[in-house]
Short mmCIF file of C-alpha atoms and ligand atoms in Angstrom, two decimals:
data_model
loop_
_atom_site.label_atom_id
_atom_site.label_comp_id
_atom_site.label_asym_id
_atom_site.label_seq_id
_atom_site.Cartn_x
_atom_site.Cartn_y
_atom_site.Cartn_z
CA MET A 1 6.62 40.13 -41.45
CA ILE A 2 9.33 40.46 -44.65
CA ASP A 3 8.14 39.45 -47.95
CA GLU A 4 9.72 37.60 -49.36
CA LYS A 5 11.14 39.06 -52.34
CA GLU A 6 12.79 41.24 -49.47
CA LYS A 7 14.44 37.84 -47.16
CA MET A 8 15.28 36.98 -51.56
CA ARG A 9 17.81 39.85 -50.87
CA GLN A 10 18.95 39.56 -47.88
CA ILE A 11 19.61 35.75 -47.87
CA LEU A 12 21.99 36.42 -51.55
CA SER A 13 23.72 39.32 -49.40
CA LEU A 14 24.36 37.40 -46.86
CA GLY A 15 26.35 34.95 -49.10
CA LEU A 16 28.26 37.53 -50.90
CA GLU A 17 29.02 39.00 -47.50
CA LEU A 18 30.85 35.96 -46.24
CA ALA A 19 32.72 35.57 -49.03
CA GLN A 20 34.56 38.90 -48.28
CA VAL A 21 35.54 36.58 -44.91
CA ARG A 22 39.68 34.08 -45.39
CA ASP A 23 39.91 33.57 -40.94
CA VAL A 24 37.93 30.16 -40.20
CA ASP A 25 37.28 31.29 -37.58
CA ILE A 26 36.58 34.18 -38.31
CA LEU A 27 33.90 32.91 -40.97
CA LEU A 28 31.87 30.85 -38.76
CA GLU A 29 31.26 32.90 -36.28
CA ARG A 30 29.62 35.15 -39.26
CA ILE A 31 28.08 31.35 -40.51
CA LEU A 32 26.42 31.69 -37.22
CA SER A 33 25.72 34.86 -36.65
CA VAL A 34 23.96 35.42 -40.06
CA ALA A 35 22.07 32.52 -39.88
CA ARG A 36 21.00 32.24 -36.32
CA ALA A 37 19.09 36.26 -36.61
CA PHE A 38 17.47 35.52 -39.80
CA VAL A 39 15.63 32.67 -37.96
CA ASN A 40 15.71 33.77 -34.52
CA ALA A 41 17.21 30.87 -32.87
CA ASP A 42 18.22 31.41 -29.03
CA ALA A 43 21.51 28.63 -30.48
CA GLY A 44 23.11 27.00 -33.21
CA SER A 45 26.06 25.01 -32.99
CA ILE A 46 28.39 24.61 -36.40
CA TYR A 47 30.71 21.20 -36.92
CA ILE A 48 33.03 20.56 -39.17
CA ARG A 49 33.32 17.70 -39.99
CA GLU A 50 37.29 15.66 -40.56
CA GLY A 51 37.41 12.23 -41.61
CA GLU A 52 34.48 9.92 -40.19
CA THR A 53 33.80 11.96 -37.74
CA LEU A 54 31.99 15.65 -36.74
CA LYS A 55 33.76 18.50 -35.21
CA PHE A 56 32.31 20.24 -32.89
CA SER A 57 33.49 23.41 -34.19
CA TYR A 58 32.25 26.11 -32.24
CA THR A 59 29.16 27.20 -31.44
CA GLN A 60 26.41 30.40 -29.85
CA ASN A 61 23.64 30.53 -27.30
CA ASP A 62 22.15 33.50 -26.23
CA THR A 63 20.23 31.84 -23.50
CA PHE A 64 23.80 31.45 -21.60
CA GLN A 65 26.14 34.80 -23.31
CA LYS A 66 23.44 36.93 -20.91
CA GLN A 67 24.87 35.12 -18.23
CA LEU A 68 28.61 36.42 -19.01
CA ALA A 69 29.31 39.44 -18.02
CA PRO A 70 29.95 42.32 -21.12
CA GLY A 71 32.21 41.79 -23.21
CA GLN A 72 32.88 37.86 -21.27
CA LYS A 73 32.93 34.99 -24.47
CA LEU A 74 31.11 31.65 -23.65
CA ILE A 75 34.04 29.16 -23.20
CA TYR A 76 33.08 25.80 -24.35
CA SER A 77 34.74 22.43 -25.42
CA THR A 78 34.87 21.12 -28.01
CA PHE A 79 34.22 17.74 -29.60
CA THR A 80 32.98 14.99 -31.83
CA VAL A 81 30.72 12.35 -32.75
CA PRO A 82 30.40 10.00 -35.37
CA ILE A 83 29.07 10.62 -38.65
CA ASN A 84 25.57 8.25 -37.87
CA ASN A 85 22.26 7.82 -36.89
CA ALA A 86 23.06 7.99 -33.30
CA SER A 87 22.82 11.90 -33.38
CA LEU A 88 20.99 14.17 -35.26
CA ALA A 89 24.09 16.14 -37.11
CA GLY A 90 25.64 12.54 -37.44
CA TYR A 91 22.06 11.35 -39.53
CA VAL A 92 22.39 15.15 -41.67
CA ALA A 93 26.00 14.67 -42.83
CA ASN A 94 25.09 10.48 -42.96
CA THR A 95 22.57 11.57 -45.73
CA GLY A 96 22.94 14.66 -47.15
CA THR A 97 19.61 15.67 -45.82
CA MET A 98 18.19 18.59 -43.57
CA LEU A 99 16.21 18.16 -41.37
CA ASN A 100 13.59 20.12 -39.40
CA ILE A 101 12.37 18.31 -35.02
CA PRO A 102 9.43 20.85 -33.67
CA ASP A 103 10.69 19.21 -30.31
CA VAL A 104 13.47 17.25 -30.50
CA TYR A 105 12.23 14.82 -27.13
CA GLU A 106 8.70 14.40 -29.12
CA LEU A 107 10.79 12.18 -31.38
CA PRO A 108 8.40 9.48 -32.78
CA ASP A 109 9.60 5.25 -32.61
CA THR A 110 9.25 5.20 -36.51
CA VAL A 111 12.61 8.02 -37.26
CA PRO A 112 16.20 6.67 -38.57
CA TYR A 113 17.66 9.21 -36.54
CA ALA A 114 18.43 9.89 -32.95
CA PHE A 115 18.36 12.94 -30.42
CA ASN A 116 21.73 12.95 -27.97
CA ARG A 117 20.90 13.63 -24.92
CA GLY A 118 24.55 13.93 -23.87
CA TYR A 119 25.09 18.04 -25.15
CA ASP A 120 21.51 19.63 -22.95
CA GLU A 121 22.62 16.05 -19.71
CA LEU A 122 25.90 19.13 -19.49
CA THR A 123 25.02 21.86 -19.94
CA ARG A 124 21.34 21.47 -18.19
CA TYR A 125 19.94 22.92 -21.21
CA ARG A 126 16.64 22.93 -22.57
CA THR A 127 16.81 21.95 -26.16
CA GLN A 128 13.14 22.26 -28.67
CA SER A 129 13.46 22.52 -32.56
CA VAL A 130 16.31 22.17 -34.30
CA LEU A 131 16.91 22.81 -37.88
CA THR A 132 19.52 20.89 -39.02
CA PHE A 133 21.07 21.71 -42.47
CA PRO A 134 23.99 19.66 -44.39
CA LEU A 135 27.16 22.65 -45.70
CA LYS A 136 27.54 20.60 -49.28
CA ASN A 137 29.77 22.27 -50.68
CA ASN A 138 29.21 22.91 -54.49
CA ARG A 139 30.67 19.45 -55.67
CA GLY A 140 27.87 17.41 -53.49
CA ALA A 141 30.33 17.01 -50.27
CA VAL A 142 29.64 17.40 -46.89
CA ILE A 143 31.24 19.58 -44.85
CA GLY A 144 30.30 20.42 -42.32
CA VAL A 145 27.18 20.45 -40.37
CA LEU A 146 25.08 23.84 -39.07
CA GLN A 147 22.55 23.45 -36.66
CA LEU A 148 20.08 25.82 -35.37
CA ILE A 149 18.36 26.24 -32.22
CA ASN A 150 14.85 26.82 -30.39
CA ALA A 151 13.43 29.54 -32.61
CA CYS A 152 12.12 31.89 -30.87
CA ASP A 153 9.09 34.33 -31.47
CA PRO A 154 8.22 37.74 -30.93
CA ALA A 155 7.31 36.99 -26.71
CA GLY A 156 10.52 34.41 -26.38
CA THR A 157 9.09 32.48 -26.01
CA VAL A 158 9.65 28.41 -28.29
CA VAL A 159 8.13 27.59 -31.60
CA PRO A 160 8.84 25.80 -34.96
CA PHE A 161 10.86 27.30 -36.73
CA ALA A 162 9.09 28.18 -40.21
CA PRO A 163 9.51 25.72 -43.37
CA GLU A 164 8.92 28.66 -45.45
CA ASP A 165 12.44 29.53 -44.61
CA GLU A 166 13.74 26.67 -45.69
CA PRO A 167 14.84 26.54 -48.77
CA PHE A 168 16.59 30.30 -47.39
CA ILE A 169 18.80 28.77 -45.26
CA MET A 170 19.14 25.76 -48.21
CA HIS A 171 20.32 29.19 -49.92
CA PHE A 172 22.68 30.45 -47.39
CA ALA A 173 24.17 26.75 -46.31
CA GLY A 174 25.44 26.63 -50.02
CA ASN A 175 27.65 29.26 -50.20
CA ALA A 176 29.71 29.24 -46.65
CA ALA A 177 30.50 25.74 -46.88
CA ILE A 178 32.10 27.21 -50.55
CA ALA A 179 33.34 29.87 -48.11
CA ILE A 180 34.06 27.24 -45.14
CA GLU A 181 36.46 26.00 -47.46
CA ARG A 182 38.50 27.89 -49.10
CA ALA A 183 39.52 29.64 -45.06
CA MET A 184 40.09 25.91 -43.92
CA MET A 185 42.48 26.06 -47.56
CA THR A 186 44.25 29.74 -47.14
CA ARG A 187 44.87 28.55 -42.94
CA ALA A 188 46.23 25.27 -44.90
CA MET A 189 48.34 27.52 -47.61
CA ILE A 190 49.75 29.77 -44.54
CA LEU A 191 51.21 26.75 -42.65
CA ARG A 192 52.29 24.89 -45.88
CA MET A 193 54.80 28.71 -46.25
CA ILE A 194 55.52 28.66 -43.12
CA SER A 195 57.19 25.09 -42.75
CA MET A 196 58.77 25.68 -46.27
CA ALA A 197 60.96 28.65 -43.82
CA GLU A 198 61.75 25.96 -41.57
CA LEU A 199 63.17 23.50 -43.58
CA ARG A 200 65.32 26.70 -44.51
CA ASP A 201 65.89 28.16 -40.87
CA PRO A 202 65.11 24.73 -38.23
CA LYS A 203 65.78 26.12 -34.77
CA GLU A 204 64.15 29.00 -34.71
CA THR A 205 61.45 30.39 -37.48
CA GLY A 206 59.19 28.20 -36.03
CA ALA A 207 58.91 29.70 -32.36
CA HIS A 208 59.51 32.87 -33.19
CA VAL A 209 56.79 33.18 -35.59
CA ASN A 210 54.11 32.24 -33.23
CA ARG A 211 55.73 34.69 -30.98
CA VAL A 212 55.57 37.30 -33.48
CA ALA A 213 52.42 37.40 -34.74
CA ALA A 214 50.99 36.55 -29.94
CA TYR A 215 52.33 40.51 -29.29
CA SER A 216 51.39 42.24 -32.98
CA ILE A 217 47.68 41.07 -32.22
CA GLU A 218 48.28 41.72 -27.61
CA ILE A 219 49.90 45.43 -29.33
CA TYR A 220 47.38 45.75 -31.45
CA GLU A 221 44.64 44.82 -29.17
CA ARG A 222 45.65 47.75 -27.04
CA TRP A 223 46.09 50.08 -29.56
CA ALA A 224 43.32 49.86 -31.25
CA ARG A 225 41.47 50.36 -27.92
CA SER A 226 42.70 53.72 -27.33
CA ARG A 227 41.38 54.36 -30.20
CA GLY A 228 38.09 53.32 -29.54
CA VAL A 229 37.76 51.00 -33.00
CA ALA A 230 34.73 49.59 -33.00
CA GLU A 231 34.91 45.20 -31.20
CA SER A 232 33.86 44.24 -34.28
CA GLU A 233 36.43 45.63 -36.38
CA ILE A 234 39.51 43.95 -33.54
CA THR A 235 38.40 40.94 -34.10
CA GLN A 236 38.32 40.93 -37.77
CA ASN A 237 42.06 42.31 -37.61
CA ARG A 238 43.02 40.08 -35.32
CA ASP A 239 42.61 37.47 -36.71
CA VAL A 240 43.80 39.72 -40.05
CA LEU A 241 47.52 40.70 -38.56
CA ARG A 242 47.80 36.93 -36.41
CA MET A 243 48.18 35.45 -39.86
CA ALA A 244 49.60 38.32 -41.94
CA ALA A 245 52.55 38.87 -38.83
CA MET A 246 53.10 34.92 -38.97
CA LEU A 247 54.21 34.96 -42.32
CA HIS A 248 57.14 38.70 -41.74
CA ASP A 249 59.72 37.05 -43.00
CA VAL A 250 58.39 34.17 -45.30
CA GLY A 251 60.86 36.60 -47.95
CA LYS A 252 63.91 34.79 -46.65
CA VAL A 253 62.98 31.55 -47.99
CA ALA A 254 64.93 32.79 -50.96
CA ILE A 255 68.10 33.97 -49.09
CA ALA A 256 71.29 31.46 -49.39
CA ASP A 257 72.18 29.19 -47.21
CA ALA A 258 75.72 31.01 -47.14
CA ILE A 259 73.73 34.01 -45.54
CA LEU A 260 71.10 33.06 -43.35
CA LYS A 261 72.79 29.98 -41.58
CA LYS A 262 75.33 32.08 -40.74
CA PRO A 263 76.69 31.96 -38.30
CA GLY A 264 78.05 35.05 -37.55
CA ARG A 265 77.97 39.14 -38.24
CA LEU A 266 76.57 39.34 -42.41
CA ASP A 267 79.38 42.10 -43.60
CA ASP A 268 77.74 45.08 -45.89
CA ALA A 269 77.20 42.88 -49.07
CA GLU A 270 75.00 40.11 -46.53
CA TYR A 271 73.37 42.08 -44.90
CA ALA A 272 72.41 44.16 -48.02
CA VAL A 273 71.22 40.46 -49.89
CA MET A 274 69.40 40.19 -46.46
CA LYS A 275 67.23 42.49 -46.99
CA ASN A 276 66.09 42.45 -49.63
CA HIS A 277 63.94 39.10 -47.78
CA THR A 278 61.17 42.17 -47.06
CA TRP A 279 60.08 42.70 -50.24
CA LEU A 280 61.29 38.96 -52.15
CA GLY A 281 58.01 38.28 -49.16
CA ALA A 282 55.86 40.78 -50.85
CA ARG A 283 55.86 39.78 -54.47
CA LEU A 284 54.04 36.25 -52.78
CA PHE A 285 51.49 38.11 -51.82
CA SER A 286 51.40 41.04 -54.98
CA ASP A 287 49.28 39.17 -57.04
CA THR A 288 46.11 38.80 -54.75
CA PHE A 289 43.59 41.30 -53.55
CA SER A 290 42.15 39.76 -50.36
CA ASP A 291 42.63 42.06 -47.07
CA PHE A 292 44.89 39.43 -45.53
CA ASP A 293 46.71 38.90 -48.87
CA GLN A 294 47.11 43.05 -48.40
CA ALA A 295 47.83 42.78 -44.78
CA ALA A 296 50.59 39.91 -45.59
CA ALA A 297 52.46 42.03 -47.91
CA ALA A 298 52.36 44.86 -45.94
CA VAL A 299 54.17 43.31 -43.27
CA ALA A 300 56.34 41.77 -45.12
CA LEU A 301 57.23 44.94 -47.08
CA ASN A 302 57.26 46.64 -43.40
CA HIS A 303 58.29 44.95 -41.11
CA HIS A 304 61.79 46.33 -41.13
CA GLU A 305 60.79 50.83 -41.98
CA ARG A 306 61.87 53.06 -38.48
CA TRP A 307 59.85 55.01 -37.95
CA ASP A 308 62.78 57.95 -38.03
CA GLY A 309 63.06 57.51 -41.97
CA ASN A 310 66.15 55.11 -41.20
CA GLY A 311 65.14 52.37 -41.69
CA TYR A 312 64.75 49.46 -45.33
CA PRO A 313 63.27 48.85 -47.39
CA GLY A 314 61.96 51.88 -48.33
CA HIS A 315 59.84 52.65 -51.39
CA VAL A 316 60.31 49.50 -53.91
CA ASN A 317 58.23 48.20 -56.74
CA PRO A 318 57.59 44.95 -54.55
CA LEU A 319 58.54 42.42 -57.46
CA ASN A 320 61.82 43.64 -58.96
CA GLY A 321 62.89 45.60 -55.66
CA GLU A 322 63.60 48.12 -57.71
CA VAL A 323 63.73 51.88 -55.91
CA LEU A 324 61.35 54.08 -56.43
CA ALA A 325 62.18 58.26 -56.34
CA THR A 326 60.51 59.57 -53.82
CA GLY A 327 61.97 62.72 -52.31
CA GLN A 328 60.58 62.12 -48.93
CA GLY A 329 64.14 62.82 -47.82
CA THR A 330 64.66 59.54 -45.81
CA PRO A 331 65.87 56.11 -47.20
CA GLY A 332 62.89 54.68 -45.72
CA LYS A 333 59.70 55.38 -45.30
CA LYS A 334 58.38 57.38 -42.69
CA GLY A 335 56.39 57.55 -39.60
CA GLU A 336 52.23 57.09 -40.49
CA GLU A 337 53.77 56.54 -44.47
CA ILE A 338 54.16 53.65 -42.81
CA PRO A 339 51.48 51.14 -43.23
CA LEU A 340 50.44 50.30 -39.26
CA PHE A 341 50.49 46.22 -39.32
CA GLY A 342 54.55 46.57 -40.29
CA ARG A 343 54.34 49.22 -37.19
CA ILE A 344 53.81 47.02 -35.41
CA VAL A 345 55.64 43.30 -36.29
CA ALA A 346 58.98 45.28 -36.39
CA ILE A 347 58.28 46.83 -32.69
CA ALA A 348 57.39 42.34 -31.43
CA ASP A 349 60.60 40.97 -34.01
CA VAL A 350 62.67 43.25 -32.32
CA TYR A 351 61.95 42.32 -29.02
CA ASP A 352 62.14 38.88 -29.43
CA ALA A 353 65.38 38.73 -31.35
CA LEU A 354 66.59 40.43 -28.83
CA SER A 355 65.30 38.54 -26.40
CA SER A 356 66.18 35.33 -28.26
CA ARG A 357 69.90 33.51 -29.40
CA ARG A 358 70.74 33.73 -32.39
CA ALA A 359 73.61 32.48 -34.71
CA TYR A 360 75.14 34.66 -34.95
CA LYS A 361 74.71 36.23 -30.49
CA GLU A 362 73.77 35.93 -27.73
CA SER A 363 70.15 36.61 -26.12
CA TRP A 364 69.95 39.69 -23.52
CA ASP A 365 68.10 40.13 -20.36
CA GLU A 366 64.87 41.68 -20.90
CA GLY A 367 65.50 44.66 -18.76
CA ARG A 368 68.74 45.43 -21.80
CA VAL A 369 65.55 45.00 -24.12
CA LEU A 370 63.39 46.53 -22.67
CA GLU A 371 65.47 49.87 -21.79
CA THR A 372 66.19 48.97 -25.96
CA LEU A 373 62.94 48.96 -26.94
CA ARG A 374 62.17 52.43 -24.77
CA GLN A 375 64.94 54.45 -25.74
CA GLU A 376 64.08 53.02 -29.29
CA ALA A 377 60.44 55.17 -29.33
CA GLY A 378 60.16 57.91 -31.55
CA ARG A 379 64.04 56.43 -33.90
CA GLN A 380 63.23 53.24 -34.73
CA PHE A 381 59.57 52.62 -33.37
CA ASP A 382 56.58 54.32 -33.44
CA PRO A 383 56.16 55.94 -30.10
CA GLU A 384 52.03 55.02 -29.41
CA LEU A 385 52.58 51.64 -30.28
CA ILE A 386 55.31 51.30 -27.43
CA GLU A 387 53.02 52.08 -25.25
CA ALA A 388 50.53 49.45 -25.75
CA PHE A 389 53.50 46.93 -26.13
CA PHE A 390 54.55 47.78 -22.39
CA ALA A 391 51.02 49.02 -21.09
CA SER A 392 50.22 45.10 -22.23
CA PHE A 393 53.64 43.13 -21.30
CA ASP A 394 52.22 40.71 -18.45
CA THR A 395 50.88 39.22 -21.54
CA ILE A 396 53.20 39.35 -23.96
CA ARG A 397 56.24 37.82 -20.94
CA SER A 398 53.69 35.57 -20.75
CA ILE A 399 53.40 34.24 -24.33
CA ALA A 400 57.36 32.93 -24.72
CA ASP A 401 56.27 30.42 -21.86
CA ARG A 402 53.76 29.58 -24.99
CA TYR A 403 56.32 28.87 -28.03
CA PRO A 404 59.96 28.11 -26.43
CA SER A 405 62.41 27.86 -28.71
CA ALA A 406 63.49 24.36 -29.44
P1 LIG B 501 66.47 38.44 -36.47
O1 LIG B 501 66.99 37.89 -36.57
O2 LIG B 501 64.43 37.62 -37.23
O3 LIG B 501 66.33 40.19 -36.13
C1 LIG B 501 65.02 40.54 -36.45
C2 LIG B 501 65.06 42.66 -36.61
O4 LIG B 501 65.93 42.55 -35.19
C3 LIG B 501 66.86 42.81 -37.25
O5 LIG B 501 66.22 43.45 -38.05
C4 LIG B 501 67.20 43.82 -35.98
O6 LIG B 501 66.57 45.34 -36.41
C5 LIG B 501 66.82 43.71 -35.10
N1 LIG B 501 67.63 43.29 -33.45
C6 LIG B 501 68.17 41.74 -33.40
N2 LIG B 501 69.78 41.55 -32.82
C7 LIG B 501 69.74 42.91 -33.22
C8 LIG B 501 71.07 43.32 -32.22
O7 LIG B 501 72.05 41.95 -31.02
N3 LIG B 501 70.83 44.32 -32.15
C9 LIG B 501 70.34 45.37 -32.94
N4 LIG B 501 70.40 46.24 -32.58
N5 LIG B 501 69.08 44.65 -33.13
C10 LIG B 501 69.12 43.60 -33.07
P2 LIG B 501 68.14 43.83 -39.22
O8 LIG B 501 68.14 43.86 -38.72
O9 LIG B 501 67.44 44.43 -40.31
O10 LIG B 501 67.69 41.77 -39.71
C11 LIG B 501 67.23 41.07 -40.12
C12 LIG B 501 67.39 39.82 -40.15
O11 LIG B 501 69.04 39.73 -41.45
C13 LIG B 501 67.29 38.81 -39.38
O12 LIG B 501 66.59 38.56 -38.73
C14 LIG B 501 68.64 37.89 -38.97
O13 LIG B 501 68.00 37.53 -39.92
C15 LIG B 501 69.64 38.95 -40.39
N6 LIG B 501 70.69 39.51 -39.81
C16 LIG B 501 70.49 40.29 -39.69
N7 LIG B 501 72.51 40.65 -38.35
C17 LIG B 501 72.30 39.43 -38.15
C18 LIG B 501 74.37 38.68 -38.64
O14 LIG B 501 75.13 39.67 -38.34
N8 LIG B 501 74.34 37.49 -38.69
C19 LIG B 501 73.74 36.48 -39.20
N9 LIG B 501 73.98 35.28 -38.97
N10 LIG B 501 71.82 36.96 -39.64
C20 LIG B 501 71.57 38.28 -39.65
C1 LIG B 502 22.43 16.32 -31.87
O1 LIG B 502 23.13 16.74 -33.28
O2 LIG B 502 21.59 15.68 -32.25
C2 LIG B 502 22.52 17.08 -30.53
C3 LIG B 502 22.30 18.80 -30.74
C4 LIG B 502 22.36 18.90 -29.48
O3 LIG B 502 23.62 19.16 -29.02
O4 LIG B 502 22.30 19.69 -29.26
C1 LIG B 503 44.45 47.75 -40.93
O1 LIG B 503 44.36 47.77 -41.45
O2 LIG B 503 43.42 49.03 -39.50
C2 LIG B 503 45.30 48.90 -41.07
C3 LIG B 503 46.53 47.80 -42.15
C4 LIG B 503 48.09 47.36 -42.61
O3 LIG B 503 48.66 48.86 -42.52
O4 LIG B 503 48.75 47.09 -43.22
C1 LIG B 504 72.28 46.14 -37.09
O1 LIG B 504 70.32 45.76 -36.59
O2 LIG B 504 72.86 46.99 -35.83
C2 LIG B 504 72.64 45.06 -37.78
C3 LIG B 504 71.84 43.41 -37.19
C4 LIG B 504 72.30 42.70 -36.34
O3 LIG B 504 72.88 43.44 -34.52
O4 LIG B 504 71.37 41.44 -36.05
FE1 LIG B 505 62.99 40.40 -41.12
FE1 LIG B 506 62.16 38.33 -37.82
#
């Protein structure tokens, strides 16, 4: 049996750990895994408040998970429930109080809330004990609901949730709420920044950034698997990389329209100005320190470096673009000196640019694009990553259909 002090220590460190996670989806995954492990719950769900409804946003269920092949993910559909007393989750959001119910099919007639059997009927799961907590931010507003389902004893028999665990989960739910709110703000900020860039280049940027981000995580995942990178690290890096890749050209927002939207070829002076979009983008993230901000800065700064050292901007101060002395013997960074995420986005970006029509060029046919990428392995691009690109090319090709250019 774990003693109270040990439980307190655990719940504090788990709360601190949540503060490290940026992406909303990864965060929900972590919150539910940790909370379920703490009380040994077979299943659980997280609802996020959207106006006057709760959106069923994420779920886990060990009973169903065990029926799937290894590596396969549980498929579930999202739905919304009103914030009222017709469901346990709705009641908890409505009143801001937690509920600990030993068996939801044995509720007395006198209680003001009801158990919504719809989900059990749909999934043929038997919900029994349920612990439902409001996710309250530090202003006391309910931003969602954490629901833990079917506590199990060591033999796997469903038992009620222990009342002694309630304060720990309550404390954890508070940390979780603050982390979720912050992650949602981060995502909103990214979308604002992208739409700002889109204002400047409405014909192309939106679809281009989505494609480049999606290609990038396919390349990364293939590369990481071939290297035996831990699954948890892959999941985390995919999400960080996806957001960072979306922002690879965000520095173009600072480039004058006369250059950015020029219908023809750029002259040398114009191209020199255009190259500043790398460090101008990185500068936007230079005073921040999370994994995500660092990845976004690394991608913006390095996505036009070349494996052979002939790319740009090279070793520069991202605050002002000033070239720093390096002694590398090439104008740009070279080989693995270029951060991994920069090397990945370089491939995704050029693949997309060549495959697309631009104001200044026609699109190339696929054969010519792939031939170019193959030839540039070891020159413009990291050869190992080009291999990963071709290994996942079927998936990559299908992505273009999901994000067609306007
Ligand atoms: P972008 O259009 O997203 O292109 C990204 C990168 O794809 C380019 O980086 C380049 O490496 C590659 N790329 C695109 N089109 C071609 C092509 O026809 N041939 C070859 N070999 N590579 C190509 P780069 O050159 O550093 O350009 C960065 C950005 O500068 C481009 O982003 C685009 O916004 C702008 N840009 C570059 N050249 C021109 C130009 O001649 N006219 C105009 N209007 N913009 C240009
Ligand atoms: C509810 O909160 O009443 C629904 C519980 C569930 O979806 O299992
Ligand atoms: C990594 O986290 O694996 C690399 C990050 C980067 O190079 O930007
Ligand atoms: C080049 O990389 O050759 C110039 C950029 C372009 O063709 O768009
Ligand atoms: Fe760029
Ligand atoms: Fe680009």
